[in-house]
Coordinates of C-alpha atoms and ligand atoms in Angstrom, one line a residue:
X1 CA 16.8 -30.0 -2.8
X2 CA 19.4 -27.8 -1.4
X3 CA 18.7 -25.4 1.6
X4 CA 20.3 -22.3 0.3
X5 CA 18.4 -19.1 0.7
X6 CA 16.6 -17.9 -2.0
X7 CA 17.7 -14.5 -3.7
X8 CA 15.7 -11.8 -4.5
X9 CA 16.1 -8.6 -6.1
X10 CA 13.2 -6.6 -5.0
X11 CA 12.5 -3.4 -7.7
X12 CA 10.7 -0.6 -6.5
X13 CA 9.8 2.9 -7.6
X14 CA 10.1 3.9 -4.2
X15 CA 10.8 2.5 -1.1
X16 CA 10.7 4.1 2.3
X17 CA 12.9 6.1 4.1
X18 CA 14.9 7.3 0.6
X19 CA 11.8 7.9 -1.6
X20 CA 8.0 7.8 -0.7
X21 CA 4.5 8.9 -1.8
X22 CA 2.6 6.2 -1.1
X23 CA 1.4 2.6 0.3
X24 CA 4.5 1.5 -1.8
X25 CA 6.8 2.9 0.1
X26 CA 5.9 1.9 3.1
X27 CA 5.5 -1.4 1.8
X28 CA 9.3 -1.5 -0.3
X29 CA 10.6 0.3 3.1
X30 CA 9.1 -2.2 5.6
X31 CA 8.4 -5.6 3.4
X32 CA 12.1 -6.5 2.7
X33 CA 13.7 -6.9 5.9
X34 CA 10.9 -9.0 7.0
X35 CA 11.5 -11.0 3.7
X36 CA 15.5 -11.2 5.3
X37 CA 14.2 -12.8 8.8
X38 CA 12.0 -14.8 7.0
X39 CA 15.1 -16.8 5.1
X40 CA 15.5 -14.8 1.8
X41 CA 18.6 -13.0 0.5
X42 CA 17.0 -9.8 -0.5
X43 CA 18.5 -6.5 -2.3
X44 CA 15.9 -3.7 -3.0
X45 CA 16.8 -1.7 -6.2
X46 CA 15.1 2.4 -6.8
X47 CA 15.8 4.6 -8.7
X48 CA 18.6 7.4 -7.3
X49 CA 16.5 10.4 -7.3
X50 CA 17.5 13.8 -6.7
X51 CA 15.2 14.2 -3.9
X52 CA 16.9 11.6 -1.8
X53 CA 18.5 13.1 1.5
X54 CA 22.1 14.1 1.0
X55 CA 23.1 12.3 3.9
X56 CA 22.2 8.8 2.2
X57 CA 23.7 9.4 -0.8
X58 CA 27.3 10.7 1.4
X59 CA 26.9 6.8 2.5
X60 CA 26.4 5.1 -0.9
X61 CA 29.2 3.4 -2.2
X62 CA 29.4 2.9 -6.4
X63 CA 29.9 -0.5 -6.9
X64 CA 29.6 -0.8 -10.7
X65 CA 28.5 1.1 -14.2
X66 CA 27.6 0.0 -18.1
X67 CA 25.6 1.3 -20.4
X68 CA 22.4 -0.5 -21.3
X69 CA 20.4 -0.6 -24.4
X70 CA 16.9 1.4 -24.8
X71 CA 16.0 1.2 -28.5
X72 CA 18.1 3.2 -30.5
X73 CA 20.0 4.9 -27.4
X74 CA 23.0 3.4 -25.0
X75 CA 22.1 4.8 -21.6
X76 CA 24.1 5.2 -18.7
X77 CA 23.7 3.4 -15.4
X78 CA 25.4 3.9 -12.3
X79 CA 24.7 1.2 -9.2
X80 CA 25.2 2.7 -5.9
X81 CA 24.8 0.6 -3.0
X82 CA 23.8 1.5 0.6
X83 CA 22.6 -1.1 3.4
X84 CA 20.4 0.2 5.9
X85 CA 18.6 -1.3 8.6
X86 CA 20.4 -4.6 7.2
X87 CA 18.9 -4.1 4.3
X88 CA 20.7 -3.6 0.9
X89 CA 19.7 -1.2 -1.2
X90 CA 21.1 -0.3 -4.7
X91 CA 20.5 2.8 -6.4
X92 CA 20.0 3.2 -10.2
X93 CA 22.5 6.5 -11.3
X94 CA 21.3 8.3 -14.3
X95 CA 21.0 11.8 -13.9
X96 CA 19.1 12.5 -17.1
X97 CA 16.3 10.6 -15.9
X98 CA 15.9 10.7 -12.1
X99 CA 17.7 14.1 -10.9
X100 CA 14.6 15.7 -10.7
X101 CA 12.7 17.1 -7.5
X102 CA 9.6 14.8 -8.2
X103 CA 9.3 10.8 -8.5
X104 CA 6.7 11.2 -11.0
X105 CA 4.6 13.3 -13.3
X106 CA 7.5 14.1 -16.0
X107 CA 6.8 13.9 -19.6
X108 CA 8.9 11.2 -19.8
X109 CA 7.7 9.0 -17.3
X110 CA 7.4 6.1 -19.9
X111 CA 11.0 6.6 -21.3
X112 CA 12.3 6.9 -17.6
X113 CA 10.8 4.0 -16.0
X114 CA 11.1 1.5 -19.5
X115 CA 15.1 2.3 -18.5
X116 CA 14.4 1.8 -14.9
X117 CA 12.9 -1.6 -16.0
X118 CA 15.7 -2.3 -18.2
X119 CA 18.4 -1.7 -15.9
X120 CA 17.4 -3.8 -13.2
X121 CA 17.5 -6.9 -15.5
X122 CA 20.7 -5.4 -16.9
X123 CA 22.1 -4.9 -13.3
X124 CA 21.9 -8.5 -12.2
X125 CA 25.0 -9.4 -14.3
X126 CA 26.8 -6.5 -12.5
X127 CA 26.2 -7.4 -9.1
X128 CA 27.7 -10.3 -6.7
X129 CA 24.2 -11.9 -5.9
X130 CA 22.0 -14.8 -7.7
X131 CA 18.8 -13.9 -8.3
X132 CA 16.6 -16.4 -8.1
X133 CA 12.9 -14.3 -8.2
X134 CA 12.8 -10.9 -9.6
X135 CA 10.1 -8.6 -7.6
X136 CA 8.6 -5.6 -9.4
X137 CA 5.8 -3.7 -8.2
X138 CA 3.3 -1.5 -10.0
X139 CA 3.7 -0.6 -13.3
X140 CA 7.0 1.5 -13.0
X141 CA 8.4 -1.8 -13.2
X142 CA 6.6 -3.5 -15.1
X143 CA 8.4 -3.6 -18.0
X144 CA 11.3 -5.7 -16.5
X145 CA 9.5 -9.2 -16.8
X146 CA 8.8 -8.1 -20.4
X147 CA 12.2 -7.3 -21.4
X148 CA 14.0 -10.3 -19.3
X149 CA 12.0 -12.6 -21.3
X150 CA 12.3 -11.5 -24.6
X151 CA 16.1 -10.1 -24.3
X152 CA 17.9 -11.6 -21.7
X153 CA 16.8 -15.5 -21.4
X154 CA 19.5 -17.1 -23.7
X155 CA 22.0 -15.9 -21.1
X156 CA 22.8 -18.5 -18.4
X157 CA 22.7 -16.0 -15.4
X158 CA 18.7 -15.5 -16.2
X159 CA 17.4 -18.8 -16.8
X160 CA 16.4 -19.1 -13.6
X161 CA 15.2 -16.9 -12.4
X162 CA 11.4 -16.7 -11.2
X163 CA 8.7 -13.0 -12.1
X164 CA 6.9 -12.0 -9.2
X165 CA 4.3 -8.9 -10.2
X166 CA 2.7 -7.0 -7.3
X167 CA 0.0 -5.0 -8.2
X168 CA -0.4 -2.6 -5.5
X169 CA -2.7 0.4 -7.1
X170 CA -4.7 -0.9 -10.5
X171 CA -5.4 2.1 -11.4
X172 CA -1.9 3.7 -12.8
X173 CA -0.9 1.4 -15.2
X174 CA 1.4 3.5 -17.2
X175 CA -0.1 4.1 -20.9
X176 CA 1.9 5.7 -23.4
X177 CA 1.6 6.6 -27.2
X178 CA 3.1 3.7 -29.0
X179 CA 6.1 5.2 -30.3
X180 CA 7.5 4.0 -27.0
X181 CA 7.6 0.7 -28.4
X182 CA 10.0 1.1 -31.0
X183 CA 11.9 4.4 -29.8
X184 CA 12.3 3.4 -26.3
X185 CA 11.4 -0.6 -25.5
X186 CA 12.5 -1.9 -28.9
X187 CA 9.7 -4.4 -28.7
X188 CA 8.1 -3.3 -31.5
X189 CA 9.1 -5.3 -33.9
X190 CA 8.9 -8.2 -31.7
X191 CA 5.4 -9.8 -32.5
X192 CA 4.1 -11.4 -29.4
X193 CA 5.2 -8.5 -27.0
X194 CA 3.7 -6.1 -29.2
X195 CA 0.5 -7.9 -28.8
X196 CA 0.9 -8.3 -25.6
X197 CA 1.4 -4.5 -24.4
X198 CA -0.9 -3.0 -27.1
X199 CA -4.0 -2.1 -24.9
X200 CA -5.9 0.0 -27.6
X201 CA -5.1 1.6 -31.1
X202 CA -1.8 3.4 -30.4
X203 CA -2.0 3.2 -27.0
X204 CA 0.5 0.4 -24.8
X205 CA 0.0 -0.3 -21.2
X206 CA 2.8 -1.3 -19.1
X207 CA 0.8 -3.2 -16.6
X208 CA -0.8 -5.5 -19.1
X209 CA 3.3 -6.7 -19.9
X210 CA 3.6 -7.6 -16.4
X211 CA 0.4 -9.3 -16.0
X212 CA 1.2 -11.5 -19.3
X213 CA 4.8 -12.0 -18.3
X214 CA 5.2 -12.7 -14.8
X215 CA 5.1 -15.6 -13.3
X216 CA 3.1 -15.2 -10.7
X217 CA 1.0 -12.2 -10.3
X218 CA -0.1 -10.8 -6.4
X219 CA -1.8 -8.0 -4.7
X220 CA -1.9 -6.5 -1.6
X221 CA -5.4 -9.0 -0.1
X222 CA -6.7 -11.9 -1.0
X223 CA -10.4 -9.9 -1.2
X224 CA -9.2 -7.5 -3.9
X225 CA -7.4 -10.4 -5.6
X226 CA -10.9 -11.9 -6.5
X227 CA -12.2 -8.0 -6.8
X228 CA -9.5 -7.0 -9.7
X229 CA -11.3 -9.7 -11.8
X230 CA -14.5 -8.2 -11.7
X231 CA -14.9 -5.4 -14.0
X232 CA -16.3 -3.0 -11.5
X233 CA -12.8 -3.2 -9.5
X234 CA -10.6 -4.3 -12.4
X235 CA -9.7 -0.9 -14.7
X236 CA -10.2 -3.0 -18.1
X237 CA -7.6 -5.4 -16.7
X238 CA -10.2 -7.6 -15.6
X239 CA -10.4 -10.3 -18.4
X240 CA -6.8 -10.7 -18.6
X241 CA -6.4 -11.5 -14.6
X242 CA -9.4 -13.5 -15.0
X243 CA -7.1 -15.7 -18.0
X244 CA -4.5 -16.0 -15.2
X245 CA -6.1 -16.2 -11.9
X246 CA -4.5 -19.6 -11.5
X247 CA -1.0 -17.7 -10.8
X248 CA -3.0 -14.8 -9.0
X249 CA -3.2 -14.4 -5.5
X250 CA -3.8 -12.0 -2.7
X251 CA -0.9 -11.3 0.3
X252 CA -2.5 -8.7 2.9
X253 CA 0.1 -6.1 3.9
X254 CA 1.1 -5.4 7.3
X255 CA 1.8 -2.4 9.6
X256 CA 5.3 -1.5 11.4
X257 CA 3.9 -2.7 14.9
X258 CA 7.1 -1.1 16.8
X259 CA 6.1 2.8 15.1
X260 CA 2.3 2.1 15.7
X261 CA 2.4 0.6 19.4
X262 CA 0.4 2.4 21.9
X263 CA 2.8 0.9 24.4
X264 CA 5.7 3.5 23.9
X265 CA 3.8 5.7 21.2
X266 CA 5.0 9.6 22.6
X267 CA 2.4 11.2 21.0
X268 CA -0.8 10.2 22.9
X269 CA -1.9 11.5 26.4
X270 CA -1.6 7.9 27.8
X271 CA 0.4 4.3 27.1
X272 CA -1.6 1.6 27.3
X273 CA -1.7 -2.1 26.8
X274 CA -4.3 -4.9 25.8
X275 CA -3.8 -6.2 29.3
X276 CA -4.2 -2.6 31.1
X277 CA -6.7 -0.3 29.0
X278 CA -6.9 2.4 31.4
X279 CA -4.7 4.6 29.7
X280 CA -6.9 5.0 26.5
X281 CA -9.6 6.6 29.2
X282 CA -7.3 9.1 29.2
X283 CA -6.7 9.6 25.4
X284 CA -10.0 9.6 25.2
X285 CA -10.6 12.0 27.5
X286 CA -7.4 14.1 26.2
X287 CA -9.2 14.3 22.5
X288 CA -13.0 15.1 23.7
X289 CA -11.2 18.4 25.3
X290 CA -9.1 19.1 22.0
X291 CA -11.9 18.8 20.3
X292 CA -14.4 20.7 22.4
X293 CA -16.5 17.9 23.2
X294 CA -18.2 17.3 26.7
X295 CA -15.4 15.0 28.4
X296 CA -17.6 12.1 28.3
X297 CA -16.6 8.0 28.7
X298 CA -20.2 6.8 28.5
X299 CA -20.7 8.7 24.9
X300 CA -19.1 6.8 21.9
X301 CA -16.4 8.3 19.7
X302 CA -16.1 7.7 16.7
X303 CA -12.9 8.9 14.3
X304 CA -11.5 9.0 10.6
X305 CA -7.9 9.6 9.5
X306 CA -8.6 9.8 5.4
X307 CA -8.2 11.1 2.5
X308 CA -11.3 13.0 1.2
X309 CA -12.2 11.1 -1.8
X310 CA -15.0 9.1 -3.3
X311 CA -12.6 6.0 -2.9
X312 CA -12.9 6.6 0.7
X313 CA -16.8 6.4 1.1
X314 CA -17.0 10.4 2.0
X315 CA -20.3 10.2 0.1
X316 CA -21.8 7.7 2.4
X317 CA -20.1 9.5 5.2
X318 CA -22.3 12.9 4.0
X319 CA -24.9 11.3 3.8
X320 CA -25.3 9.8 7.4
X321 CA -23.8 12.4 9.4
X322 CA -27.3 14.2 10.3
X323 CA -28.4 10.4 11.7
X324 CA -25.2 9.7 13.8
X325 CA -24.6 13.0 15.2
X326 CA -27.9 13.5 16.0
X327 CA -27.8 10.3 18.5
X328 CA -25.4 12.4 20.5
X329 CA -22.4 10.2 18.8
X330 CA -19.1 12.3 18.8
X331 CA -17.2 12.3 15.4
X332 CA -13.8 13.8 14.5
X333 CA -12.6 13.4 11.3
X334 CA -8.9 14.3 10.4
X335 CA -8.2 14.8 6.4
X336 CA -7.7 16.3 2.9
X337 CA -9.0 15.9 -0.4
X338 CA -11.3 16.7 -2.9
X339 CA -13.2 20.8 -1.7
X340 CA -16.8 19.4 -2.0
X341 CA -15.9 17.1 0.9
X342 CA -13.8 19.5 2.5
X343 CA -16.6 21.8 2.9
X344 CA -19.3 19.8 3.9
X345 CA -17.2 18.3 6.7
X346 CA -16.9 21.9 7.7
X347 CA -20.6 22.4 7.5
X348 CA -21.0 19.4 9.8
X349 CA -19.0 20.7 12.3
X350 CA -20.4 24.2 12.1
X351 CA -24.0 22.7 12.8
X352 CA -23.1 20.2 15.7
X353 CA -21.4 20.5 19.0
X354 CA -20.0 16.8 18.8
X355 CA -18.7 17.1 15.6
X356 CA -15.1 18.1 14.6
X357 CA -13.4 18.4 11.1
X358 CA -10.0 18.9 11.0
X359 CA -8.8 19.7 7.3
X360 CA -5.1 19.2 7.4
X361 CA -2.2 16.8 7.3
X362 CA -1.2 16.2 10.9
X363 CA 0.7 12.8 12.0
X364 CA 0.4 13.8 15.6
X365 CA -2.9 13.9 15.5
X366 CA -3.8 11.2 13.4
X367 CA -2.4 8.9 16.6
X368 CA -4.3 11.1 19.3
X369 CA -7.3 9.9 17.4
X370 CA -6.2 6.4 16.2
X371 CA -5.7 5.9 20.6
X372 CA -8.5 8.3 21.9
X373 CA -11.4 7.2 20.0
X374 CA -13.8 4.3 20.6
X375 CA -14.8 3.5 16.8
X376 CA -12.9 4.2 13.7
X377 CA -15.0 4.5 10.5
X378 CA -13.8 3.4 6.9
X379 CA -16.2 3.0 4.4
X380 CA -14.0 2.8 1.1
X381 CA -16.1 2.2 -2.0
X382 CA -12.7 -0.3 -2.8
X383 CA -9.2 -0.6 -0.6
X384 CA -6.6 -2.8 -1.9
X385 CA -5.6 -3.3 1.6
X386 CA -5.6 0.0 3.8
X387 CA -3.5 0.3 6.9
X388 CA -6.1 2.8 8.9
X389 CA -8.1 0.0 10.0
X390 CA -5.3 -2.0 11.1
X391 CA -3.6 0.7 13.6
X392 CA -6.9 1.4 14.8
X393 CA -7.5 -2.5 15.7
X394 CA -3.8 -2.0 17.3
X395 CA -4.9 1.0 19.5
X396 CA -7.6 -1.0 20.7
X397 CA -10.2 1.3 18.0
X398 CA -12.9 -0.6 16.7
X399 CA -12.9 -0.4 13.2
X400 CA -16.3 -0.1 11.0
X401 CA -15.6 -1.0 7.6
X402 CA -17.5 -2.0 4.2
X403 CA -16.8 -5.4 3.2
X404 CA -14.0 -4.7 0.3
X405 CA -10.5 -5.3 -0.4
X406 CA -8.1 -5.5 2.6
X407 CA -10.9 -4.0 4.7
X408 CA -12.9 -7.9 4.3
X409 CA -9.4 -9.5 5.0
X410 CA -8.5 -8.3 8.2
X411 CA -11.4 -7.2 10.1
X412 CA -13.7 -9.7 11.9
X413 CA -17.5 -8.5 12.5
X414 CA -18.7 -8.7 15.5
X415 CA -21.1 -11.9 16.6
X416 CA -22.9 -10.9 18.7
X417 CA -24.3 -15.2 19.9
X418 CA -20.3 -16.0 20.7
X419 CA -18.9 -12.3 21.4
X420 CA -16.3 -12.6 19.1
X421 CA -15.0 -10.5 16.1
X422 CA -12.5 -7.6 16.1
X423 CA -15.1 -4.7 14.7
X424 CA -17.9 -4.1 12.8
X425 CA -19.0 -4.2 8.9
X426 CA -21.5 -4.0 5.9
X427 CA -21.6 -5.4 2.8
X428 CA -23.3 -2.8 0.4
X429 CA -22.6 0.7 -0.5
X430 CA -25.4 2.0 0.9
X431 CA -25.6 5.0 3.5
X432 CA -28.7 3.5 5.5
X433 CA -26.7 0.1 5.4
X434 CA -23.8 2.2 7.1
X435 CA -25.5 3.8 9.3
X436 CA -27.8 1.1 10.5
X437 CA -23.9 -0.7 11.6
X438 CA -22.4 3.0 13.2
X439 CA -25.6 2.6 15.6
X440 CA -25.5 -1.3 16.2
X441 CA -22.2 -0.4 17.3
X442 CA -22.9 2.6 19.6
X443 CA -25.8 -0.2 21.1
X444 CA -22.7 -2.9 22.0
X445 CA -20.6 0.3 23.4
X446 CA -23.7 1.4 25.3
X447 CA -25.2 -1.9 26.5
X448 CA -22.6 -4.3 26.5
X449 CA -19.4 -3.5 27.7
X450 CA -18.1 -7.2 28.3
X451 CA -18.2 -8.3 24.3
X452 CA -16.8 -4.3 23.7
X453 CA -13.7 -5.0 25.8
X454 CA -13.2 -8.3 24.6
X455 CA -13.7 -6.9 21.0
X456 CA -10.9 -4.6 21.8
X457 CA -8.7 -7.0 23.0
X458 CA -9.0 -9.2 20.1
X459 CA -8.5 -6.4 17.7
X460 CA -5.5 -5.8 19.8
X461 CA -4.0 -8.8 19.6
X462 CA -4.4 -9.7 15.9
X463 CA -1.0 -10.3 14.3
X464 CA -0.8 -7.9 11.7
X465 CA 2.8 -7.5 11.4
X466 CA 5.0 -7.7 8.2
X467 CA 6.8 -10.9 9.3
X468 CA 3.1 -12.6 8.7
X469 CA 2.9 -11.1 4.9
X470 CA 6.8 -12.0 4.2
X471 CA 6.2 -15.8 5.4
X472 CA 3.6 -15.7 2.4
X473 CA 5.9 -14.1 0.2
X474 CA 8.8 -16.7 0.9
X475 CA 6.2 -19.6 0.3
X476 CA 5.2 -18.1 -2.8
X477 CA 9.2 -17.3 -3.9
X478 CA 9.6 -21.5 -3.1
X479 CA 6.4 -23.1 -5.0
X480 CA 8.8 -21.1 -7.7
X481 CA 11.8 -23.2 -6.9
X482 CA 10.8 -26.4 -5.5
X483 CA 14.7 -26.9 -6.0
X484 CA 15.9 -24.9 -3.6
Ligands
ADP1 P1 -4.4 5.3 1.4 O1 -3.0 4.8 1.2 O2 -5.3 4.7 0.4 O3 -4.6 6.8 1.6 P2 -4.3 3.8 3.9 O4 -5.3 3.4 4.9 O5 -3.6 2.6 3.2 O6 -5.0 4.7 2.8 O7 -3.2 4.7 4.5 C1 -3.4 6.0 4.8 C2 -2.3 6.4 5.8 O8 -2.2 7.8 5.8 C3 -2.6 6.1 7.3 O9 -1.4 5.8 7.9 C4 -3.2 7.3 7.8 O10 -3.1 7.4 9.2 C5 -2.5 8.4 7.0 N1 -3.2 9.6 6.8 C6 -4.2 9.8 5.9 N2 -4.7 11.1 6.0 C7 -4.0 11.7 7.0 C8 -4.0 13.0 7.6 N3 -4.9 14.0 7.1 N4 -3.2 13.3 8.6 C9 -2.4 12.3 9.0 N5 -2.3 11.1 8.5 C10 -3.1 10.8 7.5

């Protein structure tokens, strides 16, 4: 037992500020430094895309280059390292593969991201740093537990260290013809990998290498953890999680609490704190008159900040509008997505005065709404973990949710014996289910205004920051060196 800190190389497609589409950005922008207070020695390594903004890469400093093997081919690979925020990050330099305006969608994705894979395991000789648990996440990585297993572990400098595979969407797994095995992996002639990343006749899955490699296999809740090995939730990865659910857990995701504070937040009409609430009266009142509404405090208003997809629920949402608007219920809804959705959203707010669609991408509004409303509605058909419902529990928004994923793990229904919870929820995919919750709801905000403010002040005070989901992390990263 020593008490060194650990060291972990964290590998990431993307990771916020340099490189983002997605909840993986946020999380590989946001995760790691909480992983530093937390005890660990962390470096985050991404691919050096041509997208990044020129004034990072004026700051990166080349620290060391080699070529690394990819089946028949020597590739180049440049490390360029930066440290932001405290944080270091180190960029993987091949301009034949990642000077591109896009992260993804490329031909080539599989022969990209295979080197990507490679050269983080080939980069750990190159760098002053032990690395005691490699990190991937999704399946852009997933390759590198693969190839550090079946190329690298006679070498001293990798015996030790420890596979950590986060699944953080199941359903891009990266499937390729298998040519890639021979041409680009070099696996092919290796038997057990073969069998391993085969996932149909001439088809190999990257994910499936990760979830047979690794040594321990997360996801972004506990919830979705037991979903994924359901075949409903699981994308035909289902029986292999199921084989190793004992090394499967769930680690909920947190939210920057300093960007999403509705303390110092300078986009809403009013601060406000759990301890003084009268500002959100006046965000409230601030979004009835953007909206056109009648400037109400005794009418419930209810909000969504979504994507307009199926994942999302936007069928049950359809579906119940008639019922919810009809009880005089406001509604905004801010989002884009799929046209049938779009349109019917329009539809609604064409037909009712309390209802307002807003079909666009608009960050300053998303917080007007996340502070002014009284009820924020999220009925995702699955959600790995979802952050909407946890800045609306920060704001002091009540949160509706169906019981799935990340959604189960971090709101608490009301009870309405002992007045305690931190929002409201359902268990079925069912629009009458849904709807029978929206006005149980609107009956607490209506007829009992103690258990709604303390609601809100639970919901406000729930810890949802990233330091929570890094102490989990760094317990996880131990029970994989009980030496350290
Ligand atoms: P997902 O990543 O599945 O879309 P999450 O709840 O995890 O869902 O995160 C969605 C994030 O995107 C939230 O921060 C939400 O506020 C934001 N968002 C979604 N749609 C919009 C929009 N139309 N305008 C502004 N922000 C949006």
């Amino acid at each position: 037992m020593s008490n060194r800190n650990l060291g972990v190389v964290f590998a990431s497609s993307e990771a916020a500020p340099f490189a983002k589409t997605g909840g993986l950005g946020d999380v590989a922008g946001s995760l790691p430094a909480a992983l530093k207070d937390a005890g660990c020695n962390v470096v985050v390594m991404l691919p050096k895309y041509g997208s990044i903004p020129q004034h990072y890469v004026d700051r990166m400093e080349h620290i060391a280059d080699f070529y690394v093997p990819l089946g028949w081919r020597q590739e180049y690979c440049g490390l360029e390292k930066l440290t932001e925020r405290g944080v270091d990050y180190i960029f993987i330099d091949n301009e034949r593969y990642f000077k591109r305006d896009q992260l993804y969608s490329y031909f080539d994705d599989g022969e990209r991201f295979a080197f990507f894979s490679k050269a983080v395991v080939e980069s750990l000789q190159h760098i002053d740093f032990q690395c005691d648990i490699l990190h991937c996440n999704d399946w852009q990585t997933a390759l590198a537990p693969v190839f550090l297993r079946e190329f690298y572990m006679d070498m001293p400098l990798y015996q030790n260290v420890k596979t950590v595979f986060t699944i953080h969407n199941i359903a891009f797994q990266g499937q390729y013809g298998d040519k890639v095995l021979s041409d680009v992996c070099g696996l092919a002639h290796i038997p057990n990998a073969a069998r391993q990343l085969y996932c149909g006749p001439q088809t190999v899955n990257f994910m499936k290498g990760a979830l047979c490699y690794s040594d321990r296999i997360t996801t972004v809740s506990p919830t979705y953890a037991r979903e994924i090995q359901m075949p409903f939730y699981g994308e035909h990865m289902d029986g292999i999680l199921r084989e190793r659910s004992s090394v499967l857990s769930g680690i909920l995701n947190g939210i920057d609490m300093v960007t999403w504070d509705p303390r110092t937040d300078q986009s809403i009409a009013a601060d406000y704190t759990a301890a003084d609430l009268s500002g959100k009266k006046e965000c409230k009142a601030a979004l009835q008159r953007e909206m056109g509404f009648e400037v109400r405090d005794d009418v419930p208003l209810m909000g969504m900040v979504t994507r307009l997809t199926k994942q999302k629920g936007m069928d049950l949402v359809q579906y119940a509008l008639d019922a919810v608007l009809s009880r005089g219920i406001q509604v905004v809804v801010l989002g884009t997505g799929d046209t049938c959705y779009e349109d019917s959203l329009r539809y609604f707010d064409w037909k009712y005065p309390n209802m307002a669609a807003r079909i666009t991408f608009d960050s300053d509004l998303s917080r007007r709404i996340y502070a002014g409303c009284d009820l924020f509605l999220m009925p995702s058909l699955f959600e790995p973990c979802g952050l909407s419902q946890m800045i609306a529990m920060r704001y002091g928004t009540l949160p509706i949710v169906r019981e799935t994923g990340g959604l189960k793990d971090s709101v608490q229904p009301y009870n309405r014996f002992t007045g305690e919870g931190t929002g409201f929820s359902f268990a079925n995919f069912n629009g009458d289910e849904m709807t029978g919750v929206i006005l149980a709801a609107a009956d607490v905000f209506w007829n009992n205004s103690n258990d709604w403010k303390k609601l809100q002040i639970h919901a406000m005070t729930r810890d949802f920051s990233w330091r929570r989901s890094a102490e989990e992390y760094s317990g996880l990263y131990h029970g994989l060196h009980p030496e350290v």
